[in-house]
mmCIF file of C-alpha atoms and ligand atoms in Angstrom:
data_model
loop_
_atom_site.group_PDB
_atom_site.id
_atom_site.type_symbol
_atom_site.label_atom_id
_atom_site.label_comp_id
_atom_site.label_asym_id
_atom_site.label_seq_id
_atom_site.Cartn_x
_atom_site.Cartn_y
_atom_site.Cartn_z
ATOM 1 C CA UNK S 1 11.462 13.669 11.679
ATOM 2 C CA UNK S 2 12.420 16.630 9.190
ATOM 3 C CA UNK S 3 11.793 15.534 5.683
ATOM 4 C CA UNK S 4 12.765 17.864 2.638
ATOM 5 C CA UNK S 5 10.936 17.139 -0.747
ATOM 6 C CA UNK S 6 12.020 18.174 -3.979
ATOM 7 C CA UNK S 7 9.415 18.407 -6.705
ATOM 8 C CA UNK S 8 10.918 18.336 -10.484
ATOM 9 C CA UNK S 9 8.792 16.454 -12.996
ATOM 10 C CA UNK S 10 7.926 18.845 -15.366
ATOM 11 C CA UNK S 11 7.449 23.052 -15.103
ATOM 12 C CA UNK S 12 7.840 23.470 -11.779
ATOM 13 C CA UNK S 13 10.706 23.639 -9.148
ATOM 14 C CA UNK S 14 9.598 23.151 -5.459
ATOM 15 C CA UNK S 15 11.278 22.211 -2.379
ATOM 16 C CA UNK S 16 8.831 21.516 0.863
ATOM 17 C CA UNK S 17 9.690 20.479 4.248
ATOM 18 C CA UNK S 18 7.613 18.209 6.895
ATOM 19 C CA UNK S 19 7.940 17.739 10.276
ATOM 20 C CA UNK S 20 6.316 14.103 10.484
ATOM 21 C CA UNK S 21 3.043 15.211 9.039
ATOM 22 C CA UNK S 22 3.248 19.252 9.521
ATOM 23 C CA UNK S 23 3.962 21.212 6.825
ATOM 24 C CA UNK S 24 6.797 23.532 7.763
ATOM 25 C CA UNK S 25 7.179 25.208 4.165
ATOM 26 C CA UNK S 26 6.589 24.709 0.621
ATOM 27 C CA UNK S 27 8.870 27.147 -1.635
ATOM 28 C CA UNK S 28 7.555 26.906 -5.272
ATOM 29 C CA UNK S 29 8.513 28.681 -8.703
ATOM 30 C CA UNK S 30 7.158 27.646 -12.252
ATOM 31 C CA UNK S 31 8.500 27.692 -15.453
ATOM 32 C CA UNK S 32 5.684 29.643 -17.840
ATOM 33 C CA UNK S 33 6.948 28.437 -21.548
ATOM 34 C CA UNK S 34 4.364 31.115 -22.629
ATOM 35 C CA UNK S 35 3.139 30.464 -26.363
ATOM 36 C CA UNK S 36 6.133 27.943 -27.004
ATOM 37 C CA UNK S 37 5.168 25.326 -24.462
ATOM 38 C CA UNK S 38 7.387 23.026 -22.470
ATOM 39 C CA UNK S 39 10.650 22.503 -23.890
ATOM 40 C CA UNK S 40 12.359 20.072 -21.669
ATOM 41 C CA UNK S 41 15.986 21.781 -21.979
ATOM 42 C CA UNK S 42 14.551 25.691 -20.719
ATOM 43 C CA UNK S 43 12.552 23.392 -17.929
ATOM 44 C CA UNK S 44 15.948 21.996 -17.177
ATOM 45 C CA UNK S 45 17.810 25.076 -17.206
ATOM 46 C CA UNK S 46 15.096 26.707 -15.513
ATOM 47 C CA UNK S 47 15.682 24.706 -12.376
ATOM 48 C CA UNK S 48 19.049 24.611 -12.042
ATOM 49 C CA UNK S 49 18.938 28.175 -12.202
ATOM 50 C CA UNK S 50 16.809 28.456 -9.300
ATOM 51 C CA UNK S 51 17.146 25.183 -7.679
ATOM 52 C CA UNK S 52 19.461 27.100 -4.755
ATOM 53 C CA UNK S 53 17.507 30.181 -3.782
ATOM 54 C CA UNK S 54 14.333 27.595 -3.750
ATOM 55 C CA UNK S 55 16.197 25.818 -1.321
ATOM 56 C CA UNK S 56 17.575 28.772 0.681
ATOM 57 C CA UNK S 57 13.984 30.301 0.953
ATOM 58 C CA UNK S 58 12.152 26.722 1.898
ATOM 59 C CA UNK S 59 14.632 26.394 4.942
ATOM 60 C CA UNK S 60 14.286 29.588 5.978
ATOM 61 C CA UNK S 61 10.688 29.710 5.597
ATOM 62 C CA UNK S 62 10.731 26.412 7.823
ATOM 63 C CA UNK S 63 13.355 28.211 10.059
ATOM 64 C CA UNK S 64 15.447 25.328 9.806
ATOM 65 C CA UNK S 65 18.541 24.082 8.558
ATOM 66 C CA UNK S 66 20.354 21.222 6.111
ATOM 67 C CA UNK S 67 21.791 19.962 9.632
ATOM 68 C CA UNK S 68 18.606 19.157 10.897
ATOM 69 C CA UNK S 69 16.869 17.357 7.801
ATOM 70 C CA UNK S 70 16.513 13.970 8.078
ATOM 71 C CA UNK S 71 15.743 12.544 4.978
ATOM 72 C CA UNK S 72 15.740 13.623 1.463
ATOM 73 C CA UNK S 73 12.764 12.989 -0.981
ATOM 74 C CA UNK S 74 12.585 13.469 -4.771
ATOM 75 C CA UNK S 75 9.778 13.451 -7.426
ATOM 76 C CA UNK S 76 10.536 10.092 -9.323
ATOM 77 C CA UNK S 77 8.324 10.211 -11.994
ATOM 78 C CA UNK S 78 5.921 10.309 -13.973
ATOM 79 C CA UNK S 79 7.834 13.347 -15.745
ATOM 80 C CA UNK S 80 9.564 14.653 -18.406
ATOM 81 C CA UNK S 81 13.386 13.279 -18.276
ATOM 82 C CA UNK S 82 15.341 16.366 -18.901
ATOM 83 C CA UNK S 83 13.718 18.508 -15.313
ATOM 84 C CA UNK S 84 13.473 14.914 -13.368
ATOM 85 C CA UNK S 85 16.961 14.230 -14.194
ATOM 86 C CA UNK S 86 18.274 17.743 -12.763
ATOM 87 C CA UNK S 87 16.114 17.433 -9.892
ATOM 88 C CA UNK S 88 17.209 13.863 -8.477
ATOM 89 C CA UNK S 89 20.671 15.283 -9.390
ATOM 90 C CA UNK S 90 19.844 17.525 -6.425
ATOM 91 C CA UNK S 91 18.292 15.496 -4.430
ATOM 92 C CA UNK S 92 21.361 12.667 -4.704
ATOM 93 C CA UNK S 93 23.850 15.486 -4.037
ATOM 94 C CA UNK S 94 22.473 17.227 -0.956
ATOM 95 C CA UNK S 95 22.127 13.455 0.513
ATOM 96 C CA UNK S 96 25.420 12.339 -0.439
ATOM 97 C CA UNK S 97 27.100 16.248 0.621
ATOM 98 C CA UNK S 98 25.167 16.018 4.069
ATOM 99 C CA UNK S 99 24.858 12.548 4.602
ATOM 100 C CA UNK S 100 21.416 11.789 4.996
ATOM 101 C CA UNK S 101 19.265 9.111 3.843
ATOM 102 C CA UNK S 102 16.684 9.524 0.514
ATOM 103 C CA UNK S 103 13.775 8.516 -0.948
ATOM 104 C CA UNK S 104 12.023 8.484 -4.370
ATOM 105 C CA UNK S 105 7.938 9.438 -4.223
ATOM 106 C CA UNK S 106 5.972 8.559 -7.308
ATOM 107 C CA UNK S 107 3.941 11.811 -7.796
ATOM 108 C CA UNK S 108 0.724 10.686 -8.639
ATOM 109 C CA UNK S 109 0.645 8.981 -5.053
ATOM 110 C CA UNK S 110 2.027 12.089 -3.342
ATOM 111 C CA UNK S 111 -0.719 14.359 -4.957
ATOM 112 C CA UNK S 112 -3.000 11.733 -3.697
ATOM 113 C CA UNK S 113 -2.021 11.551 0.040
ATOM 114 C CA UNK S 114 -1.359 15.632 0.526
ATOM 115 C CA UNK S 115 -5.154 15.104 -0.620
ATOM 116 C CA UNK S 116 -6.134 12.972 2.205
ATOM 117 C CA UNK S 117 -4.162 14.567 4.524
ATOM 118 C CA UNK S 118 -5.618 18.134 3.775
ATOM 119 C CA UNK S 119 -9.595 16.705 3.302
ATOM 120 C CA UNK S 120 -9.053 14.784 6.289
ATOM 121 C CA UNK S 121 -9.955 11.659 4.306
ATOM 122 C CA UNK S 122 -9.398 7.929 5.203
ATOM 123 C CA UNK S 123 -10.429 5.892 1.562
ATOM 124 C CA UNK S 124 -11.871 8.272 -1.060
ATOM 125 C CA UNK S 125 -12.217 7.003 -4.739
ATOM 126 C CA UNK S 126 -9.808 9.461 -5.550
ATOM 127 C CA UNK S 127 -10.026 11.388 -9.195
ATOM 128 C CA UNK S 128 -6.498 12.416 -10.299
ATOM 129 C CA UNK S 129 -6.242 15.049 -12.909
ATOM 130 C CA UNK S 130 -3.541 16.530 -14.038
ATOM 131 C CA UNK S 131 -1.924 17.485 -17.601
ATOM 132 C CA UNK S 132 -0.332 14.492 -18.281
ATOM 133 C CA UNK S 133 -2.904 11.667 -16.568
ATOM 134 C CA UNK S 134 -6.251 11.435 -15.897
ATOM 135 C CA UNK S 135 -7.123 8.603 -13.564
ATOM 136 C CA UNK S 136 -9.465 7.030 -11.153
ATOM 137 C CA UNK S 137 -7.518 5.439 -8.191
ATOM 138 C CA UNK S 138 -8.707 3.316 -5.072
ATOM 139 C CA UNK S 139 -6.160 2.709 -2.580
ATOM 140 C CA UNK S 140 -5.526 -1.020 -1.143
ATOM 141 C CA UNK S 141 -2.993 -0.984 2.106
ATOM 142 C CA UNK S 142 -0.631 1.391 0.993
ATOM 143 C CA UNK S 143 -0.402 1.219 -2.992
ATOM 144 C CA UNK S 144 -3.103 2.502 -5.837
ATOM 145 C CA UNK S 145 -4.896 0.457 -8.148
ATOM 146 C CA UNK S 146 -6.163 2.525 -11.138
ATOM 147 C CA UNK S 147 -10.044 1.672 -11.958
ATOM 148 C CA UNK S 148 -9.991 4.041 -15.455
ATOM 149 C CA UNK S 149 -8.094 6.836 -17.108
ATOM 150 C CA UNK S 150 -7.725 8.419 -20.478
ATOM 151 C CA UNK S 151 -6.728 6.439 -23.014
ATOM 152 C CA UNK S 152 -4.659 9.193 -24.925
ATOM 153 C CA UNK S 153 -3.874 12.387 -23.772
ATOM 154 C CA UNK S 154 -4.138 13.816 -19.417
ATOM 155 C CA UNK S 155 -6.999 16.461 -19.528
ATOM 156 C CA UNK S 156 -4.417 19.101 -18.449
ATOM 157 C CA UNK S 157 -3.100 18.652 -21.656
ATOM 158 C CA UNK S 158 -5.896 18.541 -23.673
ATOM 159 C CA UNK S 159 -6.868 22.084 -22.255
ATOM 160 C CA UNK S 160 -3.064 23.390 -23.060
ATOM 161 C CA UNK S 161 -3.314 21.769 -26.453
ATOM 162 C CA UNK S 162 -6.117 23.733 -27.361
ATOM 163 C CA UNK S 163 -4.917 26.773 -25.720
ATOM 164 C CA UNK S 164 -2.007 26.701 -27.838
ATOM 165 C CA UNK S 165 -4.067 26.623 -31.231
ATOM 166 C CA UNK S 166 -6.340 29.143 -30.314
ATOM 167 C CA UNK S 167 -2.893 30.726 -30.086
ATOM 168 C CA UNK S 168 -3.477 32.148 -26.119
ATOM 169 C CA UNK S 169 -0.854 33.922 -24.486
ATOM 170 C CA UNK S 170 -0.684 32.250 -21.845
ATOM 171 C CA UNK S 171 -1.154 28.422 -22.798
ATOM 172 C CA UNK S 172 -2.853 27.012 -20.008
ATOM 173 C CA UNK S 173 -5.814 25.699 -18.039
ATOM 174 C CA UNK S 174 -6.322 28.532 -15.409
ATOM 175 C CA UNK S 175 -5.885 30.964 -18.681
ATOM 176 C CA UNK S 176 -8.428 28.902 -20.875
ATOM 177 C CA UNK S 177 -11.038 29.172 -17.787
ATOM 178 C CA UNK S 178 -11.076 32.450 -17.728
ATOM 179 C CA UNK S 179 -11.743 32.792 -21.590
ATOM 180 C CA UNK S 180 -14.581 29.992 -21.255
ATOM 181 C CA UNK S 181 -16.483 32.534 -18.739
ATOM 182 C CA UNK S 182 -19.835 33.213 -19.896
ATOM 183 C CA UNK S 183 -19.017 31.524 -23.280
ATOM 184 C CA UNK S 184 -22.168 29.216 -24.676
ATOM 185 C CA UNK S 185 -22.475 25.785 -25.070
ATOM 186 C CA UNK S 186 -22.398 24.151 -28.781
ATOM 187 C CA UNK S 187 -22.123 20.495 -28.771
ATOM 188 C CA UNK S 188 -18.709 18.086 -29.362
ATOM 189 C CA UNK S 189 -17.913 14.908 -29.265
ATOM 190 C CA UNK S 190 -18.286 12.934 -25.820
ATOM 191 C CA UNK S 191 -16.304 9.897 -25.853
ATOM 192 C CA UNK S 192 -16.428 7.333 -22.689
ATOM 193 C CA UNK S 193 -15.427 3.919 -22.714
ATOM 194 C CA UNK S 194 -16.765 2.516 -19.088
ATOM 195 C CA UNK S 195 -14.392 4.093 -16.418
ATOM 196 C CA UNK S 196 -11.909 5.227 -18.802
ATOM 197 C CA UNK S 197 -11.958 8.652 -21.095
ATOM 198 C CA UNK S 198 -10.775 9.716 -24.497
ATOM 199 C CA UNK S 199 -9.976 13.079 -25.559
ATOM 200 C CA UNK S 200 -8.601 13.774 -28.614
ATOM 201 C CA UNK S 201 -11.914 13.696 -30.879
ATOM 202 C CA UNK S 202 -12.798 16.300 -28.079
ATOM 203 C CA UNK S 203 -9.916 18.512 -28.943
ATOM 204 C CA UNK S 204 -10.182 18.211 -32.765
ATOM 205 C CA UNK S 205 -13.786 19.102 -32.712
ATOM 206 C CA UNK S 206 -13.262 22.324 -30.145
ATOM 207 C CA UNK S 207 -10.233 23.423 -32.579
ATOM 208 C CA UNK S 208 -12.875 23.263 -35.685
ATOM 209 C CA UNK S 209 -15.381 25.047 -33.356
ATOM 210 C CA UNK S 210 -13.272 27.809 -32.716
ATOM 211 C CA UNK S 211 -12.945 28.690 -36.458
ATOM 212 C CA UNK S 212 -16.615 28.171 -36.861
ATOM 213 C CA UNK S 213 -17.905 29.836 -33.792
ATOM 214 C CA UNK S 214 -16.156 32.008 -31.602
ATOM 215 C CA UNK S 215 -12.875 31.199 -29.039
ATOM 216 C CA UNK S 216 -15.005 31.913 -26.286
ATOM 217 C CA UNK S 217 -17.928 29.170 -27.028
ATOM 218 C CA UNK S 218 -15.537 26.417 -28.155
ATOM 219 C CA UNK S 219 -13.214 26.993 -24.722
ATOM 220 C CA UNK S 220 -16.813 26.606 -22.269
ATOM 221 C CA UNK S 221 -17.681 23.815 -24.496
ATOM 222 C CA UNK S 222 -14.346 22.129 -24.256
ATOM 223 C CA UNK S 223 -14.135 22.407 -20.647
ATOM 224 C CA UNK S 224 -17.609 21.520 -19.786
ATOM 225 C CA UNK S 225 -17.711 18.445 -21.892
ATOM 226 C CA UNK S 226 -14.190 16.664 -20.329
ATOM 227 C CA UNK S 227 -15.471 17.670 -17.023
ATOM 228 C CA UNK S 228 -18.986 15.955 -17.589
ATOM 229 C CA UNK S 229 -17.426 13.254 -19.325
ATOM 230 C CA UNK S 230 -15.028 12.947 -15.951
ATOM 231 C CA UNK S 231 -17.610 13.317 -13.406
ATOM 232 C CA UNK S 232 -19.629 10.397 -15.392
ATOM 233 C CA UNK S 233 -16.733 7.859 -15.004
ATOM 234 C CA UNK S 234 -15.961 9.320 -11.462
ATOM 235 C CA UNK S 235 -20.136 8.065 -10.356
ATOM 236 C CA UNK S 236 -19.488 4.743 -12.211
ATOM 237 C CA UNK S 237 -16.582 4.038 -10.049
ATOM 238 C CA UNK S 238 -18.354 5.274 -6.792
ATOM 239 C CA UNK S 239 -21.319 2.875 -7.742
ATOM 240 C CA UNK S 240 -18.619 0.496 -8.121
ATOM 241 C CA UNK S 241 -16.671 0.555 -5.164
ATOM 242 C CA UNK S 242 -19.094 1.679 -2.772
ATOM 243 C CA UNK S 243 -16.955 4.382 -1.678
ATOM 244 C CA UNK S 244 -18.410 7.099 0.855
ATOM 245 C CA UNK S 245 -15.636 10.030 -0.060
ATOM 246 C CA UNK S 246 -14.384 11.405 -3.364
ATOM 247 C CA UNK S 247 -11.162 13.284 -3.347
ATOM 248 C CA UNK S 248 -10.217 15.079 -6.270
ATOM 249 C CA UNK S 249 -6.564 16.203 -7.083
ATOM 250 C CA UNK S 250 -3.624 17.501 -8.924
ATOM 251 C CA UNK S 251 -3.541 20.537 -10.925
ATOM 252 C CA UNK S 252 -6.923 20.310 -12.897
ATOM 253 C CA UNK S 253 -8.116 19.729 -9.045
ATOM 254 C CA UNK S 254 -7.890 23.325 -8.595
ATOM 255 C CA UNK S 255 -10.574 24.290 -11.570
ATOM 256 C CA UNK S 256 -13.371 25.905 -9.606
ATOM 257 C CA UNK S 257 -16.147 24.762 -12.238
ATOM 258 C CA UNK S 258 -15.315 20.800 -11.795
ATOM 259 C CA UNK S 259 -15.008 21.351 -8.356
ATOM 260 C CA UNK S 260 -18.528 22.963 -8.672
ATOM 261 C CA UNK S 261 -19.457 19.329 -10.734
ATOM 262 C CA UNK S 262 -18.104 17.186 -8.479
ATOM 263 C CA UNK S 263 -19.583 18.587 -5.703
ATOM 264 C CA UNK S 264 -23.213 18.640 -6.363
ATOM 265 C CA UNK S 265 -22.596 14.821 -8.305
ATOM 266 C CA UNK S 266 -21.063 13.893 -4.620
ATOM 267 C CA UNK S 267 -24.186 15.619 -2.975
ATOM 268 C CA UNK S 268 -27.193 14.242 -4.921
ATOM 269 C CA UNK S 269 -24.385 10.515 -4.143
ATOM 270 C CA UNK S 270 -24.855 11.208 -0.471
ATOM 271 C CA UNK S 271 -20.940 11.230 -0.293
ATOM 272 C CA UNK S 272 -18.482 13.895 1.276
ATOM 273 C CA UNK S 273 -16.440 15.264 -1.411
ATOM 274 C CA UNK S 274 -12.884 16.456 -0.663
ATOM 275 C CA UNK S 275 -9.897 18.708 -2.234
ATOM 276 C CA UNK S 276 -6.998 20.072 -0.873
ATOM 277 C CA UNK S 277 -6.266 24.043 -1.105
ATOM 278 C CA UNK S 278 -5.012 25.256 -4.685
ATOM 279 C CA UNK S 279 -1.145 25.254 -2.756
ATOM 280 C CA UNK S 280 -0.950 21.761 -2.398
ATOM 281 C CA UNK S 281 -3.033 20.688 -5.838
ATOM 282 C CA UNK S 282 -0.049 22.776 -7.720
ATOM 283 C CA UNK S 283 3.402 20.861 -7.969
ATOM 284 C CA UNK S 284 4.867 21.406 -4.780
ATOM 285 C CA UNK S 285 7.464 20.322 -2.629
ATOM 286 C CA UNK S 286 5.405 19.655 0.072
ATOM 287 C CA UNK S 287 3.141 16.781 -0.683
ATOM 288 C CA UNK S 288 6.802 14.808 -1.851
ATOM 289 C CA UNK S 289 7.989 15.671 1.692
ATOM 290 C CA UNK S 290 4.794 14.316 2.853
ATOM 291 C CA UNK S 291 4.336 11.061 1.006
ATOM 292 C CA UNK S 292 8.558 10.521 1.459
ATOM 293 C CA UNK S 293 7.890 10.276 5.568
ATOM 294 C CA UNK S 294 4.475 8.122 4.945
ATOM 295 C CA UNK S 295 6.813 5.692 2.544
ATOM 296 C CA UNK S 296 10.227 5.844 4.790
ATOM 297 C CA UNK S 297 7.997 5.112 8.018
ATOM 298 C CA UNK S 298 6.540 1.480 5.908
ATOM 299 C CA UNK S 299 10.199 0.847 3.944
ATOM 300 C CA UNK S 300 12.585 2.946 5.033
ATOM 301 C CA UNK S 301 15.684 4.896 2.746
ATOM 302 C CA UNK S 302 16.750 3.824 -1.047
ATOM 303 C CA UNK S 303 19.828 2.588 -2.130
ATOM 304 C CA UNK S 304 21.247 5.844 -3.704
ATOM 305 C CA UNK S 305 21.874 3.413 -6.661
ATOM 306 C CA UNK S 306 18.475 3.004 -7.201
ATOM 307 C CA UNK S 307 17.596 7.009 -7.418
ATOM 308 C CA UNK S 308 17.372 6.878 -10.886
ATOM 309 C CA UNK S 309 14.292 8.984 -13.083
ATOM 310 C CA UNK S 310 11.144 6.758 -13.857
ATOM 311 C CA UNK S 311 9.934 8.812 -16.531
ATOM 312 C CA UNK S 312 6.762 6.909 -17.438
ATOM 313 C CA UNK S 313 6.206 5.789 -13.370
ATOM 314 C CA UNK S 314 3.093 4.501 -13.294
ATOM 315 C CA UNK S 315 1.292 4.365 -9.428
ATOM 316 C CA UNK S 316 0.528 1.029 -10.174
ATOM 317 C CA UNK S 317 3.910 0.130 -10.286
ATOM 318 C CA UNK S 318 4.933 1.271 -6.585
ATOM 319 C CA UNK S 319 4.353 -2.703 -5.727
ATOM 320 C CA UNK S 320 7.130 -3.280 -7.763
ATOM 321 C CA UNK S 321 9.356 -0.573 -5.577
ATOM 322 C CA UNK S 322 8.371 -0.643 -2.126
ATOM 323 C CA UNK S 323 6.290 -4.576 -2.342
HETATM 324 FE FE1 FE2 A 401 1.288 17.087 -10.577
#
């Protein structure tokens, strides 16, 4: 079964095709909102500019054809309204225009399964991070219970946030890493509640400490406090559930340090630790082709009428869906 997946929640544009559970391609571009951010209407804009030759380029890189799909699946949410909207505007028309059936993938569980898929995992405790959520998820059958998360802001944002005051050029985690490099440690706050995380005393504190000190000590102190505050609620969950595997994902997922963390926490655990390659931790296309076949295979198509944006989609809420 040929299943094309659009991905659309927030600054990037992807479209991915499967071939039951083979990845045939995954075309991606992202929208960099440079020193400004994310303004929904330029993410909008952005896609529909591109949405086409992103298509074009994912079919021919699969060296198929809109014939031969099967079945269409979107990025439902969590996202920001504006880019969801355009995308599942796609989505709805190629189905409708072709005539084939469609699906909506909450991402969250889509980053989660291209996770499992790639680490070869059956049931990790799985440690979603991305910019806007930071949660702890165990899987029971085929839906997502969430053990802890961060009670204000995703640590992807956090780390953009404070990008953006420190006034980078590019605003963003993979830029902020590199500026933390060799930077030294000077303390901030540290603020867990049991399995769940709070940031934003974090990010006042590094914004004072970059006046004070320099940019470079407040960014390594930033990033290595939220990732030793994440790795501490990750090992209280794994005590928890008893869980032999830890998966990390999502974009954060692709920070070499917390990998680093995560890795010698799972070692001195006696656990395997997993992550997927930087491609598939990225918004992609791919991993909503993906989890669209694993859903369609349990449930089958949606009612077109029911392809509607869930902006603030929740994977504990899939129940309500597919249950
Ligand atoms: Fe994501």
């Amino acid at each position: 079964m040929i299943t094309l997946g659009i991905e659309c929640t927030a600054h990037t544009l992807s479209v991915g095709i499967s071939k039951n559970e083979r990845i045939l391609s995954n075309a991606i571009d992202t929208y960099s909102g440079g020193k400004e951010g994310l303004i929904p209407r330029k993410l909008a804009d952005h896609h529909a500019n591109i949405f086409a030759k992103i298509l074009q380029q994912s079919l021919e890189d699969a060296k198929t054809s809109m014939e031969k799909v099967d079945l269409i699946a979107f990025s439902q949410g969590p996202g920001i309204g504006a880019p969801l909207s355009l995308g599942i505007s796609g989505a709805k028309f190629l189905a409708s225009y072709y005539g084939k059936e469609i699906i909506g993938v909450n991402h969250p569980y889509a980053h989660a399964e291209i996770g499992k898929h790639c680490a070869k995992m059956k049931d990790p405790l799985v440690v979603y991070l991305s910019g806007g959520n930071s949660q702890l998820l165990v899987q029971e059958g085929e839906f997502y219970h969430v053990l802890g998360e961060t009670l204000d802001i995703g640590i992807g944002n956090l780390f953009d946030s404070f990008a953006r005051s420190i006034k980078l050029e590019k605003a963003n985690g993979a830029e902020l890493s590199k500026l933390a490099e060799g930077g030294k440690y000077t303390e901030l706050p540290y603020t867990v509640k049991g399995m769940n995380l709070v940031f934003s005393g974090l990010q006042t504190a590094a914004e004072k400490a970059a006046q004070k000190h320099n940019k470079k000590d407040a960014a390594y102190s930033l990033m290595e406090t939220a990732f030793a505050m994440t790795c501490e609620i990750t090992e209280r969950a794994l005590f928890l559930t008893q869980k032999k595997e830890i998966l990390v994902c999502g974009g954060v997922a692709q920070n070499r340090r917390l990998q680093e963390m995560l890795k010698a926490m799972c070692e001195e655990d006696n656990v395997r630790f997993g992550v997927a390659p930087d491609e598939y931790n990225r918004d992609n296309g791919a991993m909503i082709a993906y989890a669209g076949w694993l859903l369609y295979r349990k449930y089958g198509p949606m009612k077109i009428e029911n392809c509607i944006p869930v902006t603030s989609y929740r994977i504990d809420r899939m129940k309500e869906i597919f249950g």
